[in-house]
């Protein structure tokens, strides 16, 4: 048999023989040694170099460095090109090497971990890397599994074990795994079983090939003449650990990189920010410019050599080589092109990528990860930036797509109400009902649901509490309802089987809440074993209790497709009963026709529960005749043993048995909103973000939760898209499935078109009213079809908020992809495995560390514990990071244009000869030493307004959201500024400062290198002081970086001037003997700097004075309060981490009375205008600002408008007469005009700024 199997070239399944002599060698299965590193000693150099030179800029610099090796072509020494290139590439490669070394170190620790395997006679210790497929392995308590194992047995009598999968999927609750049926009891350490299996040469496991599905497994164990079906519950996966079990024995089936955890270790989808993609476009544009000016230089040089060089007899070009041969102008032009290609290379900033990576890592590791305002003390969960590539993308989010359960809500389920036998039970008002009532101005007198009786249980109703249900006329149906709660689940009990001390390990909070509820009603689930579950339940109306054992015959598990779970059990009365729980739409479709008592009242109760924001689930049962079950079970066992399409066959069997159900009732679970969710959503919407909630809840539940969390407001027009009536007709068999599909598709198309017409009508009426869209899962399945999807996208993007209910995980990902493909920047946030697709599909994925494990976190780009932290992540960090990175990138190209074009101008002056004007070393040091440190400080620390203002005025976010700091106009503006600086410096130096007259009283005239020093000095000081004009937030670090950069320039000159000519080349004795002592040099510097900076300074000042923007207004307001002595401190760099003591805290830093005043001022609108320096986009004209932003707690509030002219306001400021009666703020609302209709944020805070006075604004 082995020979025949081994000859298969492509076997249909994986066959693993149980043989300590390695009978599986012929199959060449992978070993158990793993390697997660990208490189080894032999591949590091080629692979790392390949990674570095995938960047266009690095390829360019490499080509320049290669050309520089040819002295006839290169105008500069090769080492001045190779040194910075090797430095930049070497640093990146060193970082890669360190990270890869850490991976190899972790791999070695795992590979050398000890375990036990059977050698034919006994257990012996071995390292993990020595384990092979087919080995019999024993794992002891608290050890990790070395590979994927089929569990044969454990030391426990029922052959079960408890497994922790925290390192696999992040879930901390223990999972129950079962040994293979028929292995018998383990004695003597399992040696008897091991010997018996290893002696059977035909014993083997036939299973599916290695794959990455953690939750599925298809296989059979052939240990005897009968095949034993293997299920996922029989498999122990590498990455999980053994708990609460002394030892287990298993067969190694997948080893090393074939294990499921390793198959899942593929890299996450590559995500790049908008700014980074725009930066690539700038690099390509600079390369195009480089080619153009190189071509111009080549043409000039070729023509001059051909037509004019002979007139200059002293050059003796008649005997020149090919570089300046008058008879071959084509070759001369080509050489000139290559020479210029090397010389003008400073247009491309070689240090840009390294600087960006450094800044992004600082932003992520220092500011994001250490932000105390995003630390959740209750769960000890800090903020975690899992990537630094998307820091600036956080400032450009247009659409937030959110899960509901566990993301907006706590996912801490409490049994709150229930409908049993057509009667509704349960008292109290949910938190969501109370929130909705408050927003509608109503007062509820009913008791609150705030405090739970027991974790998972918050139910009160004396009609059925304390056994009172046994006196009701329908007590039989109530008993079956509670039995279903106690039996139909996969919960694992832990601890002593005592109602007061026992704890339950459940796969979801809902399951735990059901079991706790059953216990409170008298049906105490005590233990679980291989044969079934033991429940302590009431014996009758006499009040006694009995221990009842339910044989669990089959479990039909829940998944997102089935939306139900069933347990087939043999009751203590000997009946075979199927208990089923699931979504109402699923259960109602499977009810027995004409034999139902409670369908209508139960549906009405569920509608009421949904309106209260409760999660509903239907419970049903069916008694199965013995003969029917026996026949069905034969088909089920056959399906369970099938190697192909096993899941489909099992699903078909489930459909066959889950029918003709009898409805028992419904449960209602409360999942309370997280703290701060309504305020956070209101802030995001004020910032211009659309919020989409994708939930599996019923429509009414989703709508009410949307209302409770400010997603749907009273002043909004709500448009609902559903096909409920068609669903009912299909369920009543009035229409066929084909008719339903056709009618539903047309209905969805029509309803979406109606929604679009509503939007157009609202815009035409200019009412300012917003609209929200609600669409259910059935409608969404049609709306996502190719023909209708564009209509849905247009409608959704026009709405302020969208709620998609009854959606599957796949639909979440599809909706996210639809919005993403429209060009809008998307952020998806969720907490469970069903949100992973959505998180990976979005531009930015955020994971919530919640009750559903860590799958979402592990797939995310950023992770924290509470939804409310999203406000700070986007409005503070996202906005700061975007503006910093955008200014950093544009400044890089500005300074390189200013420097690189000066070389071009001089080369043209010298007829394209390739003559340089700067020292080689100084040219290489321009990007590395002279201008790099200030831009790093800007990228890490700059703030245009303080953090309180970012949160208080969310409309400030729109500047980054609209990409106004990195738009084409802004980039062209910076390019023009760079060209201007290069021109003005070159013209002033060559034709004004050193125009030909003597440069010293001794009659000395500056030569080439002295003039080059003057030109270099002007450019270095100008670009560094340009940075000073850009900085809004001055610290000692900024001062140190800017002034030290200028000092480094002079230090380099002094060093080179006094260094041996072999190293200093043309700079020898230039500075300290010629340039330094000349007063004309020092007098020319202020002229160059003033001329270079004045236009930008004037533009910033006029822009701010005449066309102020939102952040200008906030800055003036902050400055005013600082001037009144209200600032309580100066923000330090650490302030961005949320440390109030450093002066940079958030809203919590103010006292309650002050917060009340701030809120009132926010509603009234506090704005300031003044004159300063700044460069921004999308101006707001004076006199066009009006209105106020609604209070966060009342998003539909419409304030009274007041108008004051800008001139009157400035007069008030001059007189100091603008103060509020509270002496806490001031207000200005310029008159609206019809010209622009632009409205700035008017909810400006009166809280004093913690930011120090700035030398300039953005």
PDB file of N, CA, C and O in Angstrom, residues 463-485:
ATOM      1  N   UNK A 463     -42.786  36.887  37.834  1.00  0.00           N
ATOM      2  CA  UNK A 463     -43.681  35.864  37.302  1.00  0.00           C
ATOM      3  C   UNK A 463     -42.960  34.546  37.057  1.00  0.00           C
ATOM      4  O   UNK A 463     -43.586  33.479  37.117  1.00  0.00           O
ATOM      5  N   UNK A 464     -41.669  34.613  36.760  1.00  0.00           N
ATOM      6  CA  UNK A 464     -40.953  33.358  36.505  1.00  0.00           C
ATOM      7  C   UNK A 464     -39.689  33.229  37.343  1.00  0.00           C
ATOM      8  O   UNK A 464     -39.005  32.201  37.266  1.00  0.00           O
ATOM      9  N   UNK A 465     -39.362  34.243  38.149  1.00  0.00           N
ATOM     10  CA  UNK A 465     -38.193  34.147  39.017  1.00  0.00           C
ATOM     11  C   UNK A 465     -38.423  33.129  40.127  1.00  0.00           C
ATOM     12  O   UNK A 465     -39.566  32.875  40.552  1.00  0.00           O
ATOM     13  N   UNK A 466     -37.343  32.546  40.607  1.00  0.00           N
ATOM     14  CA  UNK A 466     -37.367  31.647  41.773  1.00  0.00           C
ATOM     15  C   UNK A 466     -38.348  30.492  41.613  1.00  0.00           C
ATOM     16  O   UNK A 466     -39.048  30.103  42.556  1.00  0.00           O
ATOM     17  N   UNK A 467     -38.437  29.959  40.421  1.00  0.00           N
ATOM     18  CA  UNK A 467     -39.284  28.791  40.189  1.00  0.00           C
ATOM     19  C   UNK A 467     -40.752  29.104  40.039  1.00  0.00           C
ATOM     20  O   UNK A 467     -41.573  28.171  39.938  1.00  0.00           O
ATOM     21  N   UNK A 468     -41.138  30.379  40.011  1.00  0.00           N
ATOM     22  CA  UNK A 468     -42.552  30.732  39.886  1.00  0.00           C
ATOM     23  C   UNK A 468     -43.136  30.262  38.561  1.00  0.00           C
ATOM     24  O   UNK A 468     -44.356  30.080  38.445  1.00  0.00           O
ATOM     25  N   UNK A 469     -42.292  30.030  37.559  1.00  0.00           N
ATOM     26  CA  UNK A 469     -42.781  29.604  36.242  1.00  0.00           C
ATOM     27  C   UNK A 469     -43.468  28.246  36.297  1.00  0.00           C
ATOM     28  O   UNK A 469     -44.298  27.923  35.425  1.00  0.00           O
ATOM     29  N   UNK A 470     -43.127  27.432  37.309  1.00  0.00           N
ATOM     30  CA  UNK A 470     -43.701  26.085  37.383  1.00  0.00           C
ATOM     31  C   UNK A 470     -45.193  26.117  37.715  1.00  0.00           C
ATOM     32  O   UNK A 470     -45.891  25.122  37.543  1.00  0.00           O
ATOM     33  N   UNK A 471     -45.673  27.270  38.166  1.00  0.00           N
ATOM     34  CA  UNK A 471     -47.095  27.383  38.449  1.00  0.00           C
ATOM     35  C   UNK A 471     -47.901  27.939  37.309  1.00  0.00           C
ATOM     36  O   UNK A 471     -49.132  28.100  37.425  1.00  0.00           O
ATOM     37  N   UNK A 472     -47.253  28.225  36.202  1.00  0.00           N
ATOM     38  CA  UNK A 472     -47.943  28.792  35.051  1.00  0.00           C
ATOM     39  C   UNK A 472     -48.570  27.679  34.209  1.00  0.00           C
ATOM     40  O   UNK A 472     -48.091  26.539  34.195  1.00  0.00           O
ATOM     41  N   UNK A 473     -49.648  27.998  33.474  1.00  0.00           N
ATOM     42  CA  UNK A 473     -50.321  26.956  32.682  1.00  0.00           C
ATOM     43  C   UNK A 473     -49.472  26.383  31.549  1.00  0.00           C
ATOM     44  O   UNK A 473     -49.666  25.245  31.156  1.00  0.00           O
ATOM     45  N   UNK A 474     -48.541  27.147  31.042  1.00  0.00           N
ATOM     46  CA  UNK A 474     -47.700  26.660  29.933  1.00  0.00           C
ATOM     47  C   UNK A 474     -46.311  26.284  30.428  1.00  0.00           C
ATOM     48  O   UNK A 474     -45.311  26.500  29.758  1.00  0.00           O
ATOM     49  N   UNK A 475     -46.228  25.716  31.625  1.00  0.00           N
ATOM     50  CA  UNK A 475     -44.935  25.411  32.220  1.00  0.00           C
ATOM     51  C   UNK A 475     -44.144  24.374  31.420  1.00  0.00           C
ATOM     52  O   UNK A 475     -42.920  24.348  31.463  1.00  0.00           O
ATOM     53  N   UNK A 476     -44.825  23.517  30.664  1.00  0.00           N
ATOM     54  CA  UNK A 476     -44.101  22.520  29.862  1.00  0.00           C
ATOM     55  C   UNK A 476     -43.252  23.176  28.793  1.00  0.00           C
ATOM     56  O   UNK A 476     -42.078  22.815  28.593  1.00  0.00           O
ATOM     57  N   UNK A 477     -43.821  24.141  28.076  1.00  0.00           N
ATOM     58  CA  UNK A 477     -43.049  24.843  27.062  1.00  0.00           C
ATOM     59  C   UNK A 477     -41.937  25.692  27.690  1.00  0.00           C
ATOM     60  O   UNK A 477     -40.847  25.830  27.130  1.00  0.00           O
ATOM     61  N   UNK A 478     -42.225  26.259  28.876  1.00  0.00           N
ATOM     62  CA  UNK A 478     -41.188  27.048  29.555  1.00  0.00           C
ATOM     63  C   UNK A 478     -40.021  26.152  29.961  1.00  0.00           C
ATOM     64  O   UNK A 478     -38.849  26.522  29.819  1.00  0.00           O
ATOM     65  N   UNK A 479     -40.333  24.933  30.430  1.00  0.00           N
ATOM     66  CA  UNK A 479     -39.277  23.991  30.801  1.00  0.00           C
ATOM     67  C   UNK A 479     -38.398  23.670  29.586  1.00  0.00           C
ATOM     68  O   UNK A 479     -37.167  23.653  29.682  1.00  0.00           O
ATOM     69  N   UNK A 480     -39.019  23.430  28.445  1.00  0.00           N
ATOM     70  CA  UNK A 480     -38.240  23.116  27.245  1.00  0.00           C
ATOM     71  C   UNK A 480     -37.391  24.318  26.813  1.00  0.00           C
ATOM     72  O   UNK A 480     -36.271  24.160  26.313  1.00  0.00           O
ATOM     73  N   UNK A 481     -37.906  25.515  27.022  1.00  0.00           N
ATOM     74  CA  UNK A 481     -37.148  26.730  26.700  1.00  0.00           C
ATOM     75  C   UNK A 481     -35.872  26.791  27.540  1.00  0.00           C
ATOM     76  O   UNK A 481     -34.771  27.025  27.018  1.00  0.00           O
ATOM     77  N   UNK A 482     -36.013  26.565  28.848  1.00  0.00           N
ATOM     78  CA  UNK A 482     -34.843  26.610  29.724  1.00  0.00           C
ATOM     79  C   UNK A 482     -33.904  25.434  29.451  1.00  0.00           C
ATOM     80  O   UNK A 482     -32.681  25.572  29.563  1.00  0.00           O
ATOM     81  N   UNK A 483     -34.454  24.288  29.095  1.00  0.00           N
ATOM     82  CA  UNK A 483     -33.607  23.151  28.732  1.00  0.00           C
ATOM     83  C   UNK A 483     -32.741  23.488  27.511  1.00  0.00           C
ATOM     84  O   UNK A 483     -31.565  23.141  27.445  1.00  0.00           O
ATOM     85  N   UNK A 484     -33.339  24.146  26.554  1.00  0.00           N
ATOM     86  CA  UNK A 484     -32.593  24.541  25.357  1.00  0.00           C
ATOM     87  C   UNK A 484     -31.432  25.452  25.730  1.00  0.00           C
ATOM     88  O   UNK A 484     -30.316  25.301  25.210  1.00  0.00           O
ATOM     89  N   UNK A 485     -31.674  26.396  26.651  1.00  0.00           N
ATOM     90  CA  UNK A 485     -30.594  27.275  27.091  1.00  0.00           C
ATOM     91  C   UNK A 485     -29.483  26.490  27.774  1.00  0.00           C
ATOM     92  O   UNK A 485     -28.288  26.794  27.614  1.00  0.00           O
TER      93      UNK A 485
END
